[in-house]
């Protein structure tokens, strides 16, 4: 930071993240951590910084709709970002006095622009305070109305409404704007769920068992990654729905398993726990720096069964040979539309043409996985998206192209309440987790 006066300034820090995201310099979740360090944001203010940054991104299109009647003529893009951020605090954060928000916005405008910009910012925000924001009822088209109300691009709302209906789409889009819950997975090789709860509570966090997954805990009152319980390998950070693939694999100690797209390692370490550290697990990913994360996680948790591997999943038959594995997990690259709650920028960066390109990659990976699997072995395909084309569409295409593979019932924790399903789609609103898809296949006897 050049300006020492800005050390610890939450709103200037939030603005700098939002402006960088606007210029496609990086994702908000990566910038947030860097900015906390560079601005020296105190522990007590980190929550506010996160809330302002993510909240402004989550409600960006709604905020622009609210601002539009108050903006006359062209406004510089950075000024628009500043107005959005300030309006977010006025409309959505009732614990911050509006006059303080306006004052901070004017100060940022003075530092980054000139007197004219500062008076424009002041005038717009004071007008909004006086007259309030307009209703969504003026929008006649139902797709556009949900799009503006929930701040999701119209093409996305249209696509989802065709796949799931308007009501379910609106429900999902509203859920995407909520603050995600913090969940951790207990390392059952080292501790029981009760012991992990006790450890976390002794460090001042509140831990409640998940209603769905026995080894999952929902955390409030602190950052689990900063605890000794985490550092000593009794827990790891993972979203609840991404714990499901390890159940679907139907693992038994001693099996030979491949996690084909394994980084950052949450599912691999879960597989290791289900194997009770007995057998062999190859955790593979394309990027060396990501594979390093898997290794670090495995070491922290004490999982000796994991062998990390830098490699392209699309060439994995070349690397391992055919019919080598009892189980293969393909947690494939996807559009990520199930994790909008955690990465709001995804809403604005994804394009409709991405889906067919992604499906080709998914099919290539599954084709390799089918060859790697031993007869009677199980292949699990999972994604963190909600899109039908990438989920059911990819799974059905794979089955059509592989007559030696059959769809089987997805094995899941009983509490999930899903019975006899070959394809499982979890929506963000189902139990407050990420959107997720799982399909399971078994390899039948070789086809001549």
C-alpha positions as CSV (number, residue, x, y, z in Angstrom):
1,X,0.0,0.0,0.0
2,X,1.4,3.4,-1.0
3,X,-0.9,5.4,1.2
4,X,-0.4,4.6,4.9
5,X,-3.6,6.5,5.7
6,X,-5.5,3.8,4.0
7,X,-4.1,1.0,6.2
8,X,-7.1,-0.8,7.6
9,X,-9.6,1.1,5.5
10,X,-12.4,-1.5,4.8
11,X,-14.3,0.4,2.1
12,X,-11.2,1.4,0.1
13,X,-10.1,-2.2,0.3
14,X,-13.5,-3.4,-0.9
15,X,-13.5,-0.9,-3.7
16,X,-10.1,-2.0,-4.9
17,X,-11.2,-5.7,-5.1
18,X,-14.5,-4.8,-6.9
19,X,-12.6,-2.6,-9.4
20,X,-10.1,-5.4,-10.1
21,X,-12.9,-8.0,-10.6
22,X,-14.7,-5.5,-12.9
23,X,-11.5,-5.4,-15.0
24,X,-11.3,-9.2,-15.0
25,X,-7.9,-9.2,-13.2
26,X,-8.8,-12.0,-10.8
27,X,-11.6,-13.8,-9.0
28,X,-12.9,-12.1,-5.9
29,X,-12.1,-15.1,-3.6
30,X,-8.4,-14.9,-4.5
31,X,-8.2,-11.1,-4.3
32,X,-9.9,-11.0,-0.9
33,X,-7.1,-12.8,0.8
34,X,-4.4,-10.7,-0.8
35,X,-6.2,-7.5,0.0
36,X,-6.7,-8.4,3.7
37,X,-2.9,-8.7,3.9
38,X,-2.0,-5.6,1.8
39,X,-4.4,-3.3,3.6
40,X,-3.7,-4.8,7.0
41,X,-7.5,-5.4,7.6
42,X,-8.0,-6.3,11.3
43,X,-9.6,-9.6,12.2
44,X,-12.8,-7.8,13.5
45,X,-13.3,-6.0,10.1
46,X,-12.6,-9.0,7.8
47,X,-16.3,-10.1,8.0
48,X,-17.4,-6.6,6.9
49,X,-14.9,-6.5,4.0
50,X,-16.1,-9.9,2.8
51,X,-19.8,-8.9,3.1
52,X,-19.4,-5.6,1.2
53,X,-17.3,-7.3,-1.6
54,X,-19.4,-10.4,-2.1
55,X,-22.7,-8.6,-1.4
56,X,-22.0,-6.0,-4.1
57,X,-21.0,-8.7,-6.6
58,X,-24.0,-10.8,-5.8
59,X,-26.5,-8.0,-6.2
60,X,-24.7,-6.1,-9.0
61,X,-27.5,-6.1,-11.6
62,X,-30.1,-5.2,-9.0
63,X,-27.9,-2.3,-7.8
64,X,-27.5,-1.1,-11.4
65,X,-31.3,-1.2,-11.8
66,X,-31.7,0.9,-8.6
67,X,-29.1,3.4,-9.8
68,X,-30.2,3.9,-13.3
69,X,-32.9,6.6,-12.7
70,X,-30.4,8.7,-10.8
71,X,-27.6,8.6,-13.4
72,X,-27.8,11.3,-16.0
73,X,-25.3,10.9,-18.9
74,X,-22.2,8.7,-19.0
75,X,-20.5,7.8,-15.8
76,X,-16.9,6.5,-15.6
77,X,-16.8,2.8,-15.0
78,X,-14.9,3.1,-11.7
79,X,-17.4,5.6,-10.4
80,X,-20.2,3.1,-11.2
81,X,-18.4,0.5,-9.1
82,X,-18.1,2.9,-6.2
83,X,-21.8,3.8,-6.4
84,X,-22.8,0.2,-6.5
85,X,-20.7,-0.6,-3.5
86,X,-22.1,2.3,-1.5
87,X,-25.7,1.6,-2.5
88,X,-25.3,-2.0,-1.5
89,X,-24.5,-0.8,2.1
90,X,-27.4,1.6,2.2
91,X,-30.0,-0.9,0.9
92,X,-28.8,-4.2,2.4
93,X,-26.7,-3.4,5.5
94,X,-29.0,-1.8,8.1
95,X,-26.3,-1.7,10.8
96,X,-24.2,0.9,8.9
97,X,-25.5,4.5,9.1
98,X,-26.2,5.9,5.6
99,X,-24.4,9.1,6.3
100,X,-21.2,7.2,7.1
101,X,-21.5,5.3,3.8
102,X,-21.9,8.5,1.8
103,X,-19.0,10.2,3.6
104,X,-16.7,7.3,2.9
105,X,-17.8,7.1,-0.8
106,X,-17.1,10.9,-1.2
107,X,-13.6,10.4,0.3
108,X,-12.8,7.6,-2.1
109,X,-14.1,9.6,-5.0
110,X,-11.8,12.6,-4.0
111,X,-8.8,10.3,-3.6
112,X,-9.3,8.5,-6.9
113,X,-10.8,11.3,-9.0
114,X,-11.5,15.0,-8.6
115,X,-14.0,17.4,-7.0
116,X,-16.6,16.9,-9.7
117,X,-16.7,13.2,-9.3
118,X,-17.0,13.6,-5.5
119,X,-20.0,15.9,-5.8
120,X,-21.7,13.5,-8.4
121,X,-21.3,10.6,-5.9
122,X,-22.6,12.7,-3.1
123,X,-25.6,13.9,-5.1
124,X,-26.6,10.4,-6.4
125,X,-26.4,8.7,-3.0
126,X,-28.3,11.5,-1.3
127,X,-31.0,11.4,-3.9
128,X,-31.4,7.6,-3.4
129,X,-31.6,8.2,0.4
130,X,-34.4,10.8,-0.2
131,X,-36.4,9.0,-2.8
132,X,-35.7,5.3,-2.3
133,X,-35.3,2.6,-4.9
134,X,-37.8,1.5,-7.5
135,X,-39.8,-1.7,-7.4
136,X,-39.3,-4.7,-9.7
137,X,-43.1,-4.7,-10.5
138,X,-42.4,-2.3,-13.3
139,X,-40.7,-5.2,-15.2
140,X,-43.4,-7.1,-17.2
141,X,-41.3,-10.0,-18.6
142,X,-41.0,-12.8,-16.0
143,X,-37.5,-13.8,-17.1
144,X,-36.2,-10.3,-17.0
145,X,-37.9,-9.6,-13.6
146,X,-36.2,-12.6,-11.9
147,X,-32.9,-11.7,-13.7
148,X,-33.0,-8.2,-12.2
149,X,-34.4,-9.2,-8.8
150,X,-31.8,-11.9,-8.2
151,X,-29.0,-10.4,-10.3
152,X,-28.4,-13.3,-12.7
153,X,-28.0,-12.8,-16.4
154,X,-31.2,-13.2,-18.4
155,X,-29.8,-16.0,-20.5
156,X,-29.0,-18.0,-17.4
157,X,-32.5,-17.5,-15.9
158,X,-34.1,-18.4,-19.3
159,X,-31.9,-21.6,-19.6
160,X,-32.7,-22.7,-16.0
161,X,-36.5,-22.0,-16.3
162,X,-36.6,-24.2,-19.5
163,X,-34.8,-26.9,-17.5
164,X,-36.5,-26.6,-14.1
165,X,-39.4,-24.2,-14.3
166,X,-39.7,-20.5,-13.2
167,X,-40.5,-21.2,-9.6
168,X,-37.5,-23.5,-8.9
169,X,-35.2,-21.1,-10.9
170,X,-36.2,-18.1,-8.8
171,X,-35.8,-20.1,-5.6
172,X,-32.3,-21.2,-6.7
173,X,-31.3,-17.7,-7.8
174,X,-32.4,-16.2,-4.5
175,X,-30.5,-18.9,-2.6
176,X,-27.3,-18.0,-4.6
177,X,-27.3,-14.6,-3.0
178,X,-27.2,-15.9,0.6
179,X,-24.1,-16.2,2.6
180,X,-22.8,-19.8,2.3
181,X,-22.5,-21.8,5.5
182,X,-19.0,-22.9,6.7
183,X,-18.7,-26.7,6.7
184,X,-15.8,-28.9,7.7
185,X,-15.2,-32.7,7.4
186,X,-14.0,-34.6,10.4
187,X,-10.9,-36.7,9.6
188,X,-12.4,-39.9,10.9
189,X,-9.1,-41.7,10.8
190,X,-7.9,-39.4,13.6
191,X,-10.9,-38.3,15.6
192,X,-14.6,-39.0,16.2
193,X,-17.2,-36.3,15.4
194,X,-17.7,-35.8,19.1
195,X,-14.0,-35.2,19.7
196,X,-13.7,-32.7,16.8
197,X,-16.8,-30.8,18.1
198,X,-15.2,-30.6,21.6
199,X,-11.8,-29.4,20.1
200,X,-13.5,-26.7,18.0
201,X,-15.6,-25.5,20.9
202,X,-12.5,-25.3,23.2
203,X,-11.2,-22.8,20.5
204,X,-14.3,-20.7,20.7
205,X,-16.1,-21.9,17.6
206,X,-19.6,-23.4,17.5
207,X,-19.8,-26.8,15.7
208,X,-23.1,-28.5,14.9
209,X,-23.4,-31.9,13.2
210,X,-24.8,-31.9,9.7
211,X,-28.3,-33.3,9.2
212,X,-27.1,-35.1,6.0
213,X,-23.6,-36.3,6.3
214,X,-22.3,-38.0,9.5
215,X,-18.7,-36.6,9.3
216,X,-19.7,-33.1,8.3
217,X,-19.9,-30.2,10.8
218,X,-21.5,-26.8,10.3
219,X,-19.3,-24.1,11.9
220,X,-20.2,-20.6,13.2
221,X,-18.3,-18.0,15.2
222,X,-14.9,-18.1,13.7
223,X,-12.6,-19.3,10.9
224,X,-12.0,-23.1,11.1
225,X,-8.9,-22.9,8.9
226,X,-7.2,-20.8,11.6
227,X,-7.7,-23.3,14.4
228,X,-5.3,-25.8,15.9
229,X,-7.9,-28.5,15.2
230,X,-7.4,-27.8,11.5
231,X,-3.6,-27.4,11.6
232,X,-3.2,-30.7,13.5
233,X,-5.3,-32.5,10.8
234,X,-8.5,-33.4,12.8
235,X,-10.7,-31.5,10.3
236,X,-10.5,-30.2,6.7
237,X,-12.6,-27.5,4.9
238,X,-15.1,-28.9,2.4
239,X,-18.6,-28.2,1.2
240,X,-21.2,-30.6,2.3
241,X,-22.5,-31.7,-1.1
242,X,-18.9,-32.4,-2.4
243,X,-18.7,-35.1,0.3
244,X,-21.3,-37.1,-1.5
245,X,-19.1,-38.6,-4.3
246,X,-17.0,-40.6,-1.7
247,X,-20.2,-42.4,-0.7
248,X,-21.2,-43.0,-4.3
249,X,-17.9,-44.8,-4.9
250,X,-18.9,-47.6,-2.4
251,X,-15.3,-47.9,-1.2
252,X,-13.7,-50.7,0.8
253,X,-10.3,-50.7,2.4
254,X,-7.7,-52.3,0.1
255,X,-9.1,-51.0,-3.2
256,X,-7.1,-49.4,-5.9
257,X,-8.7,-46.0,-6.7
258,X,-8.1,-43.1,-9.1
259,X,-9.3,-39.5,-8.5
260,X,-8.8,-38.2,-12.0
261,X,-9.3,-34.4,-11.5
262,X,-8.3,-34.3,-7.8
263,X,-7.2,-30.7,-6.9
264,X,-7.4,-29.2,-4.4
265,X,-7.9,-32.6,-2.7
266,X,-11.0,-32.5,-0.6
267,X,-12.5,-35.6,-2.3
268,X,-9.2,-37.4,-2.4
269,X,-8.6,-37.0,1.4
270,X,-12.2,-38.1,2.0
271,X,-11.6,-41.2,-0.2
272,X,-8.5,-42.0,1.9
273,X,-10.6,-41.9,5.0
274,X,-13.2,-44.2,3.5
275,X,-10.3,-46.6,2.6
276,X,-9.2,-46.3,6.2
277,X,-5.7,-45.6,4.7
278,X,-5.5,-49.1,3.3
279,X,-5.1,-49.7,-0.5
280,X,-3.8,-47.3,-3.1
281,X,-5.2,-43.9,-4.2
282,X,-3.8,-42.0,-7.1
283,X,-4.7,-38.3,-7.0
284,X,-4.1,-36.7,-10.3
285,X,-4.4,-33.2,-11.7
286,X,-3.1,-31.2,-14.6
287,X,-1.4,-28.4,-12.8
288,X,1.7,-28.9,-10.6
289,X,0.8,-26.0,-8.2
290,X,-2.6,-27.6,-7.6
291,X,-1.2,-31.1,-7.1
292,X,1.1,-29.5,-4.4
293,X,-2.1,-28.5,-2.5
294,X,-3.3,-32.1,-2.5
295,X,0.0,-33.3,-1.1
296,X,0.0,-30.6,1.6
297,X,-3.6,-31.6,2.6
298,X,-2.8,-35.3,2.7
299,X,0.3,-34.6,4.8
300,X,-1.6,-32.5,7.3
301,X,-4.3,-35.1,7.6
302,X,-1.8,-37.9,7.9
303,X,-3.0,-39.9,4.8
304,X,-0.2,-42.1,3.6
305,X,-2.4,-43.9,1.0
306,X,-2.4,-41.0,-1.4
307,X,0.0,-40.8,-4.3
308,X,-0.1,-37.5,-6.1
309,X,0.3,-37.4,-9.8
310,X,0.8,-34.4,-12.2
311,X,-0.9,-35.4,-15.5
312,X,-3.7,-34.9,-18.0
313,X,-6.7,-37.0,-17.3
314,X,-7.4,-37.1,-21.0
315,X,-4.2,-39.2,-21.3
316,X,-4.6,-41.4,-18.2
317,X,-4.9,-44.7,-20.0
318,X,-1.5,-44.0,-21.5
319,X,-0.2,-43.4,-18.0
320,X,-1.7,-46.3,-16.1
321,X,-2.9,-48.9,-18.7
322,X,-6.3,-50.4,-19.1
323,X,-8.5,-52.1,-16.4
324,X,-6.3,-51.0,-13.5
325,X,-8.7,-49.6,-11.0
326,X,-11.6,-50.8,-8.8
327,X,-13.0,-47.3,-8.6
328,X,-12.5,-44.1,-10.6
329,X,-13.9,-40.7,-9.7
330,X,-14.2,-38.1,-12.4
331,X,-15.1,-34.8,-10.7
332,X,-15.0,-33.0,-14.0
333,X,-14.2,-29.4,-15.1
334,X,-17.6,-27.7,-15.4
335,X,-19.3,-24.3,-15.6
336,X,-19.4,-24.2,-11.7
337,X,-22.9,-22.8,-11.7
338,X,-23.6,-24.7,-8.4
339,X,-21.0,-22.6,-6.5
340,X,-22.3,-19.1,-7.3
341,X,-22.9,-18.5,-3.6
342,X,-19.1,-18.8,-3.0
343,X,-18.0,-17.3,-6.3
344,X,-20.5,-14.6,-7.3
345,X,-18.3,-13.5,-10.3
346,X,-19.1,-16.7,-12.1
347,X,-22.6,-15.3,-12.9
348,X,-21.1,-12.6,-15.0
349,X,-18.2,-14.4,-16.6
350,X,-19.8,-17.6,-17.9
351,X,-21.2,-17.7,-21.4
352,X,-23.8,-19.9,-22.9
353,X,-21.4,-21.2,-25.5
354,X,-19.2,-22.6,-22.7
355,X,-21.4,-25.7,-22.2
356,X,-20.8,-27.6,-25.4
357,X,-17.0,-27.1,-25.0
358,X,-17.1,-28.3,-21.4
359,X,-19.2,-31.4,-22.4
360,X,-16.5,-32.5,-24.9
361,X,-13.9,-32.4,-22.1
362,X,-16.2,-34.3,-19.7
363,X,-16.9,-37.0,-22.3
364,X,-13.1,-37.4,-23.0
365,X,-12.4,-37.8,-19.3
366,X,-15.2,-40.3,-18.9
367,X,-14.0,-42.3,-21.9
368,X,-10.6,-42.6,-20.3
369,X,-12.1,-43.6,-17.0
370,X,-14.2,-46.4,-18.5
371,X,-11.0,-47.9,-20.0
372,X,-9.1,-47.6,-16.7
373,X,-11.8,-49.5,-14.8
374,X,-11.7,-53.2,-14.0
375,X,-14.7,-55.3,-15.0
376,X,-17.4,-54.9,-12.2
377,X,-15.6,-51.7,-11.1
378,X,-17.5,-48.4,-10.3
379,X,-17.1,-45.1,-12.0
380,X,-18.6,-41.9,-10.4
381,X,-19.1,-38.8,-12.4
382,X,-19.7,-35.6,-10.5
383,X,-19.8,-31.8,-11.1
384,X,-20.5,-28.7,-9.1
385,X,-23.0,-27.3,-11.6
386,X,-26.8,-27.5,-12.0
387,X,-26.9,-27.4,-15.8
388,X,-28.7,-30.3,-17.5
389,X,-26.4,-30.4,-20.5
390,X,-23.3,-31.0,-18.4
391,X,-25.0,-33.3,-15.9
392,X,-27.7,-35.6,-17.2
393,X,-26.8,-34.7,-20.8
394,X,-23.1,-35.8,-20.4
395,X,-24.1,-38.9,-18.4
396,X,-26.6,-40.1,-21.0
397,X,-24.3,-39.4,-23.9
398,X,-21.5,-41.4,-22.1
399,X,-23.9,-44.4,-21.6
400,X,-24.9,-44.3,-25.2
401,X,-21.3,-44.4,-26.3
402,X,-20.2,-47.1,-23.8
403,X,-22.3,-50.3,-24.1
404,X,-20.0,-51.9,-21.5
405,X,-21.1,-49.4,-18.8
406,X,-24.4,-49.5,-16.9
407,X,-26.1,-46.8,-14.8
408,X,-26.4,-48.0,-11.1
409,X,-28.1,-46.5,-8.1
410,X,-26.1,-43.8,-6.5
411,X,-25.2,-44.9,-3.0
412,X,-25.7,-41.9,-0.6
413,X,-26.2,-41.2,3.1
414,X,-29.7,-42.3,4.2
415,X,-30.5,-38.8,5.7
416,X,-30.4,-37.3,2.2
417,X,-33.7,-39.1,1.6
418,X,-32.9,-39.9,-2.1
419,X,-34.0,-43.4,-3.0
420,X,-33.4,-45.4,-6.2
421,X,-31.8,-42.8,-8.3
422,X,-29.3,-43.3,-11.1
423,X,-28.6,-39.5,-11.5
424,X,-28.7,-37.2,-8.4
425,X,-29.0,-33.5,-8.8
426,X,-28.6,-31.5,-5.6
427,X,-29.8,-27.8,-5.8
428,X,-28.3,-25.0,-3.7
429,X,-31.7,-24.6,-2.0
430,X,-32.1,-28.3,-1.1
431,X,-30.1,-28.1,2.1
432,X,-28.1,-24.9,1.8
433,X,-25.0,-26.4,0.3
434,X,-23.5,-26.0,-3.2
435,X,-25.4,-27.3,-6.3
436,X,-24.0,-30.7,-7.2
437,X,-24.6,-33.6,-9.6
438,X,-23.6,-37.3,-9.2
439,X,-24.0,-40.3,-11.5
440,X,-22.6,-43.8,-10.9
441,X,-21.8,-46.5,-13.5
442,X,-20.7,-50.1,-13.3
443,X,-18.5,-51.8,-15.9
444,X,-20.1,-55.0,-17.1
445,X,-18.2,-57.9,-18.7
446,X,-16.1,-56.9,-21.7
447,X,-17.9,-56.5,-24.9
448,X,-16.4,-58.4,-27.8
